[in-house]
Amino acid sequence: MSIITKIIIRIIYLIIFLVVSNYVYKVYFFEKDIQQYSDIINLVRKVPDNADIVYLGESSNTTVRGDDKDKRAISTIIADNFPKLKIYDITKPASHADVYKVLISHIPKTNKLKTLIVTLNLRSFNAQWIYSDLETAIQKSLVLLRPYPPLINRFMLSFKAYDIKTKKERERQFKHKWKHDKYNLPFKFDFDNLKDWEGYVWHKGVLNPDGTKNFELKNLTCHYIKAYAFQIDTLKSPRIKDFDQIVEIAKKRNWKLVFNLMAENTQRAKELLGNDILYFLEYNRKLLIDYYQRKGVTVVDNLNSVENEQFIDQDWTTEHYAEKGRQTIATNVTDTLMKILNPKK
Amino acid sequence: MLFNTIDFLIFFPIVIFCYFLTPNKYRWILLLAASYYFYMSWKIEYIFLIIFSTLIDYYSGLKMAKLPNKKDRKPYLIISLVTNLGLLFAFKYFNFASESITSIFSNFGISFEPPLMKALLPVGISFYTFQTLSYSIDVYLGKQQAEKHLGYFALYVSFFPQLVAGPIERFSRLTPQLKEKHYFSYNNLVNGLRLILYGLFIKMVIADNISAIVDKIYLTPQDYSSIDILIGIFLYSFQIYSDFYGYSLIAIGSALIMGIKLMNNFKTPYLARNISEFWQRWHISLSTWFRDYLYYPLGGNRVKIYRWALNIFIVFVISGIWHGANTTFIIWGTLFGLFYLLEKLFNSIFKIKQIDSHFSFKHILLSLKTFILISLIWVFFRSQSFAEALNIFSYIFDTSRDIKSSLNINIITVIFLILFIISDIAMYNSRFDKSISKLNSIYRWALYSILIFAIIAFAGVDNFAFIYFQF
C-alpha cells in the first residue's frame, strides 16, 4: 500500500470517527456537560415559545432592599403593566452584553418573541468590569453554547480555547487601559487619564468637615472615578462590539429591540467629584443613545432618573435600586413600550 | 503556554513545520525563538532571568575551559553556582526564609519582620537552574568541553519541550542532538504523536478529573468519612503520577518528532518493591541529577556506614527543599530518607534479597506495601502546611466522627483510572509508543480513537495546570 493510500485511508477514517464521535457525544454526554458547565442556558430554556417580550438583565432587575414593600423585579412590574402580554425575564447576576448575546442566540427559531429588552449598563463599559477577574469563569460557561457542533465545543472547553487569565493578568489589563486611554475633552482638565485622576485623589485624600482624613470616603471617591471616568470608544470597546452583535441578531430575527440604559447614582457622583465626573457620565450616555438610535434601537434613558436615596448600596457603585427606583425604571420602560407597541396612540 | 491548551496545539505544529523547512544550520535560531516565545507566554519579564543565567553559565564555561587546573577554574564555578542558586533562592526561598525568621523571633517575643519578595515564582526555575548547573559542574570537573556557540548553549538551557518541568537533561546528551541534522522521520512522527496522545490522555482525563475530587477532600477533610479521605490520599498518588508522567510524555513526544530523544522520566514507579526502587523509577532525571552532583560528591556509599546514612538523608532532604519552600516538602523528603534507610536496615538485618521474578505474589505484595507508604508520604507533599497534613491523618483515625461517605466520583473517571492502572502494569519497563506498536493496526486505531474521544469529551476542565510547573 502506498503512503498516499495510507494517508487517504486515515483521513477518511478520521472524518468518519469525528462524525460518529460527535453523534455519540451529543446524544449521551452533551446535556450532562451543559448542566455541569453551562447551566446558564436553562434561563433561556424556561422562556416559553409564545413569549411576547423578553427582558434581559443582571442583578439590577431583581435586587431589593430589606424594607421594600413592593419587592417585584423591574421585569415583573413591566409585565404587570401589560397584563395581556406574555413577558418573561432572563436574569443573570454579573452578566453583560457578551452573555446576553450568547443567550439570545439560543432562543429557538420557533419562539414567537416580538420584543427584546436588554439592560444597557453604562458602568459595564468601564475597563475594570470589562477585564474583571470574573470573566474567566463567565467565558468558560459560554464555551459549550458556541454555535458549533457539540464535540467541537467540548474540544474547545477541554483545550481551554477561551479567554483564560489570572486575576493578576486581568488587573494588568485594566490598569493598562486606565493609563493609556487618554481623555479627549473640549475643556482644560488637570488629568490626562483615569490613572492620573484617581492617583491624585488617592494621594491627596478626602477630608472630613473637621479636617481629619476620611479613608472610606476617599476609597469611594476613587471608586467612582474608576467606575465612570472613562470615554467609550465605539471603535475599540469590546462591549460595544457585543451590543452591536445583539443588534444584528435582533435584526435577523425581526425583534423590536429596546436598550434599557440603567440609572447610575449621579447625585452621589456629583457630591464626591463635582461636575467633572458628570461630564463623563453625560458624555457616555449621549454617545450610547446616539450610537444605538442610529442603528434603529430604542433606548430608554434612565441614567438620571433614580435619586441617591433609592440606591441600595451607598458605599459602592451598583445598579441596585429600592422599590421606588425599580418602579421608576419600570415606568420609563413601560412608557417606551407603549409607544413601540401602539405607535398610533 | 500549557501543553493541554489550544495555544500549544497551534504553536507546536507551526514550529515543527518550520523546523523541517529550515536548514539545519539555522534551526537553533528557530528553536531558540520558539522556546523563548513559549516561556514568555507565562510572563514576558522572566525571559531576562533565563538569558541572565544562560550568559553567566556560558561565560563561566568558556573561562573554565581555558584554565588547566581545577583550582583556577573554581572561582568561575562559584560564580555559576552563586548566580543560579542565588536566583533560585531569591525567587523560591526568600519569602520562606523571611517568614521563618519572623516566626523564630516571635517565639522569643521579638517583633522582627524581614521584607518579603512580591515577585511571582518564575515557571520551571528549579528545572532550568539544575540543568545549567550540571553543565557548569561538568565543565569544572573536566567531564564536559565548554560550548563555544552561545546560541546552542542558550537552546540547551531553554529547549521548550522540557523547559518548564524537565526531564532535566545533561548537556552531553541534549546538545549534540540539537546540533545533529534531523530529517523528517515518519516513525519519529508516529511515535512522538503516540506519546503526546497518551500524555494528554493521562493528564487531561485521569489527573484533571481526579484533582477535582482530591482538592475537595483536602479543602474540607472534616466533611468526609475516613474511607473517603483514604481514597483521596490514594487518588492523589495517581493524580500526581498521571499529571507529571503525562507532562513528561508530551515533552518526550514533542522532542521526538524533531528527532531529539529526551530521557525517560518514569518507569512504572508504583510497581516498585521498595523506596529505593521507587526513586529509580520516579522523576528519574532529578534522582540521577542528585546522585551525580550531590550523593557521589558527598562520598556516596564508599564511606563509613553512618556517613553513608547521612549522605542519603542529606540528598532526600535537599530533594524535598528543591520541590518548594515549605516545611511540608522538607518533611516529605525527610520521610523518604528515613524510610529508605529503615528499609535498607531491615533488609540487612533479615538478609532479604531483591526479588527478581516480576509479578510474583511477593512482588505484588511488596509493591502494594510501597505504594501505600508512598501515598501516605504524599500527604505532606499535597498539604499546604504541616498542620493540614496532620489534620488529614487525624480525620482518618478519628473514630468519633459519624460521617457517611459523600464522595462523588464519576464512573467514567473510575473506568479510565482502572484502564490506566492496567496499561501501566502492561507497560512495565516499557513505554506507550513501543508497547502500542506491537498491537494489530485495528486494535491500535481503536485505541487511538478511544483516547482521542476521551480527551475531548471527558477532560477535566476545572484544574488543569501541571503540578510540577510550580517548581
Tab-separated table of N, CA and C in Angstrom, chain A residues 169-251:
chain	number	residue	atom	x	y	z
A	169	GLU	N	-3.333	39.030	35.773
A	169	GLU	CA	-3.287	39.414	34.353
A	169	GLU	C	-4.425	40.361	34.006
A	170	ARG	N	-5.595	40.067	34.551
A	170	ARG	CA	-6.748	40.959	34.304
A	170	ARG	C	-6.466	42.339	34.894
A	171	GLU	N	-5.879	42.325	36.065
A	171	GLU	CA	-5.564	43.590	36.727
A	171	GLU	C	-4.616	44.406	35.849
A	172	ARG	N	-3.643	43.709	35.285
A	172	ARG	CA	-2.695	44.405	34.393
A	172	ARG	C	-3.427	45.022	33.207
A	173	GLN	N	-4.425	44.265	32.701
A	173	GLN	CA	-5.173	44.751	31.532
A	173	GLN	C	-5.908	46.053	31.839
A	174	PHE	N	-6.666	46.046	32.950
A	174	PHE	CA	-7.457	47.265	33.167
A	174	PHE	C	-6.592	48.429	33.632
A	175	LYS	N	-5.500	48.129	34.315
A	175	LYS	CA	-4.611	49.212	34.716
A	175	LYS	C	-3.936	49.832	33.488
A	176	HIS	N	-3.665	48.991	32.518
A	176	HIS	CA	-3.083	49.486	31.265
A	176	HIS	C	-4.076	50.432	30.577
A	177	LYS	N	-5.340	50.040	30.579
A	177	LYS	CA	-6.373	50.893	29.962
A	177	LYS	C	-6.497	52.219	30.728
A	178	TRP	N	-6.463	52.130	32.043
A	178	TRP	CA	-6.580	53.349	32.853
A	178	TRP	C	-5.477	54.348	32.497
A	179	LYS	N	-4.314	53.809	32.198
A	179	LYS	CA	-3.173	54.678	31.942
A	179	LYS	C	-3.144	55.150	30.483
A	180	HIS	N	-3.490	54.285	29.583
A	180	HIS	CA	-3.265	54.595	28.162
A	180	HIS	C	-4.484	55.125	27.410
A	181	ASP	N	-5.657	55.016	27.998
A	181	ASP	CA	-6.830	55.625	27.350
A	181	ASP	C	-6.850	57.114	27.719
A	182	LYS	N	-6.294	57.930	26.845
A	182	LYS	CA	-6.169	59.364	27.142
A	182	LYS	C	-7.533	60.053	26.989
A	183	TYR	N	-7.762	61.032	27.850
A	183	TYR	CA	-9.002	61.793	27.753
A	183	TYR	C	-8.961	62.721	26.536
A	184	ASN	N	-10.107	62.846	25.905
A	184	ASN	CA	-10.235	63.771	24.784
A	184	ASN	C	-11.399	64.709	25.137
A	185	LEU	N	-11.061	65.838	25.765
A	185	LEU	CA	-12.100	66.699	26.353
A	185	LEU	C	-12.119	68.084	25.693
A	186	PRO	N	-13.305	68.678	25.616
A	186	PRO	CA	-13.397	70.004	24.991
A	186	PRO	C	-13.033	71.132	25.961
A	187	PHE	N	-12.581	70.816	27.114
A	187	PHE	CA	-12.202	71.840	28.096
A	187	PHE	C	-10.889	71.412	28.752
A	188	LYS	N	-10.259	72.357	29.442
A	188	LYS	CA	-8.977	72.060	30.072
A	188	LYS	C	-9.225	71.233	31.339
A	189	PHE	N	-8.523	70.134	31.423
A	189	PHE	CA	-8.695	69.252	32.585
A	189	PHE	C	-7.303	68.897	33.121
A	190	ASP	N	-7.199	68.786	34.424
A	190	ASP	CA	-5.868	68.612	35.038
A	190	ASP	C	-5.244	67.241	34.787
A	191	PHE	N	-6.064	66.302	34.360
A	191	PHE	CA	-5.538	64.937	34.251
A	191	PHE	C	-5.702	64.402	32.831
A	192	ASP	N	-4.681	63.608	32.418
A	192	ASP	CA	-4.698	63.045	31.060
A	192	ASP	C	-5.479	61.752	30.973
A	193	ASN	N	-5.546	61.071	32.068
A	193	ASN	CA	-6.193	59.757	32.044
A	193	ASN	C	-6.749	59.427	33.425
A	194	LEU	N	-7.455	58.308	33.464
A	194	LEU	CA	-8.118	57.887	34.706
A	194	LEU	C	-7.107	57.645	35.828
A	195	LYS	N	-6.001	57.017	35.446
A	195	LYS	CA	-5.000	56.665	36.470
A	195	LYS	C	-4.482	57.916	37.190
A	196	ASP	N	-4.234	58.960	36.392
A	196	ASP	CA	-3.708	60.187	37.000
A	196	ASP	C	-4.728	60.813	37.953
A	197	TRP	N	-5.959	60.839	37.505
A	197	TRP	CA	-7.014	61.449	38.321
A	197	TRP	C	-7.199	60.666	39.629
A	198	GLU	N	-7.329	59.362	39.469
A	198	GLU	CA	-7.547	58.513	40.646
A	198	GLU	C	-6.337	58.586	41.576
A	199	GLY	N	-5.151	58.584	40.995
A	199	GLY	CA	-3.920	58.650	41.780
A	199	GLY	C	-3.836	59.943	42.574
A	200	TYR	N	-4.261	61.030	41.938
A	200	TYR	CA	-4.242	62.335	42.600
A	200	TYR	C	-5.165	62.328	43.825
A	201	VAL	N	-6.373	61.849	43.611
A	201	VAL	CA	-7.345	61.823	44.722
A	201	VAL	C	-6.849	60.895	45.829
A	202	TRP	N	-6.292	59.779	45.419
A	202	TRP	CA	-5.821	58.791	46.404
A	202	TRP	C	-4.729	59.403	47.295
A	203	HIS	N	-3.789	60.111	46.664
A	203	HIS	CA	-2.690	60.683	47.448
A	203	HIS	C	-3.114	61.930	48.248
A	204	LYS	N	-4.010	62.703	47.651
A	204	LYS	CA	-4.467	63.913	48.327
A	204	LYS	C	-5.385	63.557	49.502
A	205	GLY	N	-6.182	62.530	49.299
A	205	GLY	CA	-7.116	62.110	50.337
A	205	GLY	C	-8.380	62.951	50.344
A	206	VAL	N	-9.343	62.494	51.122
A	206	VAL	CA	-10.615	63.223	51.279
A	206	VAL	C	-10.774	63.551	52.750
A	207	LEU	N	-11.104	64.800	53.027
A	207	LEU	CA	-11.159	65.232	54.431
A	207	LEU	C	-12.589	65.303	54.960
A	208	ASN	N	-12.717	65.062	56.235
A	208	ASN	CA	-13.978	65.277	56.951
A	208	ASN	C	-14.135	66.782	57.196
A	209	PRO	N	-15.342	67.237	57.562
A	209	PRO	CA	-15.515	68.668	57.864
A	209	PRO	C	-14.552	69.165	58.942
A	210	ASP	N	-14.163	68.282	59.880
A	210	ASP	CA	-13.250	68.721	60.951
A	210	ASP	C	-11.781	68.675	60.531
A	211	GLY	N	-11.531	68.352	59.271
A	211	GLY	CA	-10.158	68.364	58.760
A	211	GLY	C	-9.431	67.037	58.864
A	212	THR	N	-10.047	66.056	59.514
A	212	THR	CA	-9.391	64.736	59.600
A	212	THR	C	-9.615	63.967	58.293
A	213	LYS	N	-8.719	62.985	58.061
A	213	LYS	CA	-8.816	62.224	56.811
A	213	LYS	C	-9.927	61.173	56.888
A	214	ASN	N	-10.679	61.076	55.814
A	214	ASN	CA	-11.765	60.099	55.772
A	214	ASN	C	-11.394	59.030	54.745
A	215	PHE	N	-10.906	57.914	55.257
A	215	PHE	CA	-10.405	56.861	54.364
A	215	PHE	C	-11.530	56.246	53.533
A	216	GLU	N	-12.661	55.994	54.188
A	216	GLU	CA	-13.780	55.343	53.475
A	216	GLU	C	-14.256	56.208	52.314
A	217	LEU	N	-14.350	57.504	52.603
A	217	LEU	CA	-14.840	58.420	51.571
A	217	LEU	C	-13.825	58.540	50.424
A	218	LYS	N	-12.562	58.512	50.778
A	218	LYS	CA	-11.521	58.552	49.745
A	218	LYS	C	-11.629	57.311	48.845
A	219	ASN	N	-11.812	56.201	49.503
A	219	ASN	CA	-11.953	54.937	48.778
A	219	ASN	C	-13.129	54.991	47.805
A	220	LEU	N	-14.249	55.521	48.314
A	220	LEU	CA	-15.455	55.598	47.489
A	220	LEU	C	-15.262	56.576	46.329
A	221	THR	N	-14.635	57.690	46.616
A	221	THR	CA	-14.402	58.687	45.564
A	221	THR	C	-13.544	58.084	44.453
A	222	CYS	N	-12.478	57.403	44.876
A	222	CYS	CA	-11.607	56.761	43.881
A	222	CYS	C	-12.387	55.713	43.090
A	223	HIS	N	-13.249	55.032	43.788
A	223	HIS	CA	-14.030	54.008	43.099
A	223	HIS	C	-14.960	54.625	42.048
A	224	TYR	N	-15.540	55.758	42.368
A	224	TYR	CA	-16.400	56.438	41.390
A	224	TYR	C	-15.595	56.828	40.151
A	225	ILE	N	-14.359	57.257	40.379
A	225	ILE	CA	-13.508	57.615	39.227
A	225	ILE	C	-13.283	56.376	38.360
A	226	LYS	N	-12.926	55.269	39.032
A	226	LYS	CA	-12.656	54.030	38.276
A	226	LYS	C	-13.901	53.545	37.524
A	227	ALA	N	-15.059	53.796	38.140
A	227	ALA	CA	-16.299	53.274	37.558
A	227	ALA	C	-16.823	54.119	36.402
A	228	TYR	N	-16.585	55.455	36.460
A	228	TYR	CA	-17.263	56.328	35.488
A	228	TYR	C	-16.357	57.255	34.684
A	229	ALA	N	-15.111	57.438	35.128
A	229	ALA	CA	-14.290	58.461	34.464
A	229	ALA	C	-13.575	57.903	33.233
A	230	PHE	N	-14.355	57.493	32.270
A	230	PHE	CA	-13.788	56.965	31.024
A	230	PHE	C	-14.646	57.455	29.869
A	231	GLN	N	-14.097	57.366	28.680
A	231	GLN	CA	-14.857	57.740	27.489
A	231	GLN	C	-14.961	56.527	26.568
A	232	ILE	N	-16.187	56.170	26.248
A	232	ILE	CA	-16.369	54.976	25.407
A	232	ILE	C	-15.861	55.264	24.003
A	233	ASP	N	-15.095	54.301	23.491
A	233	ASP	CA	-14.617	54.397	22.120
A	233	ASP	C	-15.385	53.357	21.308
A	234	THR	N	-16.277	53.814	20.454
A	234	THR	CA	-17.158	52.860	19.749
A	234	THR	C	-16.375	51.954	18.794
A	235	LEU	N	-15.178	52.363	18.448
A	235	LEU	CA	-14.388	51.528	17.533
A	235	LEU	C	-13.612	50.442	18.282
A	236	LYS	N	-13.294	50.699	19.528
A	236	LYS	CA	-12.420	49.755	20.247
A	236	LYS	C	-13.101	48.984	21.377
A	237	SER	N	-14.152	49.529	21.943
A	237	SER	CA	-14.735	48.897	23.134
A	237	SER	C	-15.311	47.513	22.819
A	238	PRO	N	-14.845	46.483	23.504
A	238	PRO	CA	-15.406	45.141	23.273
A	238	PRO	C	-16.888	45.077	23.650
A	239	ARG	N	-17.282	45.907	24.580
A	239	ARG	CA	-18.694	45.922	24.989
A	239	ARG	C	-19.569	46.422	23.842
A	240	ILE	N	-19.093	47.472	23.149
A	240	ILE	CA	-19.837	47.998	22.001
A	240	ILE	C	-19.989	46.902	20.949
A	241	LYS	N	-18.926	46.154	20.750
A	241	LYS	CA	-18.984	45.067	19.743
A	241	LYS	C	-20.055	44.051	20.119
A	242	ASP	N	-20.136	43.743	21.408
A	242	ASP	CA	-21.143	42.776	21.861
A	242	ASP	C	-22.558	43.323	21.657
A	243	PHE	N	-22.757	44.580	22.021
A	243	PHE	CA	-24.092	45.166	21.822
A	243	PHE	C	-24.419	45.262	20.329
A	244	ASP	N	-23.408	45.557	19.523
A	244	ASP	CA	-23.629	45.601	18.068
A	244	ASP	C	-24.109	44.245	17.554
A	245	GLN	N	-23.506	43.201	18.099
A	245	GLN	CA	-23.918	41.861	17.653
A	245	GLN	C	-25.337	41.546	18.107
A	246	ILE	N	-25.710	42.064	19.271
A	246	ILE	CA	-27.095	41.883	19.729
A	246	ILE	C	-28.040	42.567	18.738
A	247	VAL	N	-27.642	43.761	18.294
A	247	VAL	CA	-28.459	44.490	17.311
A	247	VAL	C	-28.603	43.649	16.034
A	248	GLU	N	-27.498	43.057	15.605
A	248	GLU	CA	-27.520	42.239	14.394
A	248	GLU	C	-28.460	41.041	14.542
A	249	ILE	N	-28.336	40.366	15.682
A	249	ILE	CA	-29.184	39.184	15.917
A	249	ILE	C	-30.654	39.602	15.914
A	250	ALA	N	-30.944	40.713	16.605
A	250	ALA	CA	-32.340	41.183	16.684
A	250	ALA	C	-32.873	41.510	15.289
A	251	LYS	N	-32.026	42.103	14.472
A	251	LYS	CA	-32.463	42.431	13.109
A	251	LYS	C	-32.797	41.163	12.334
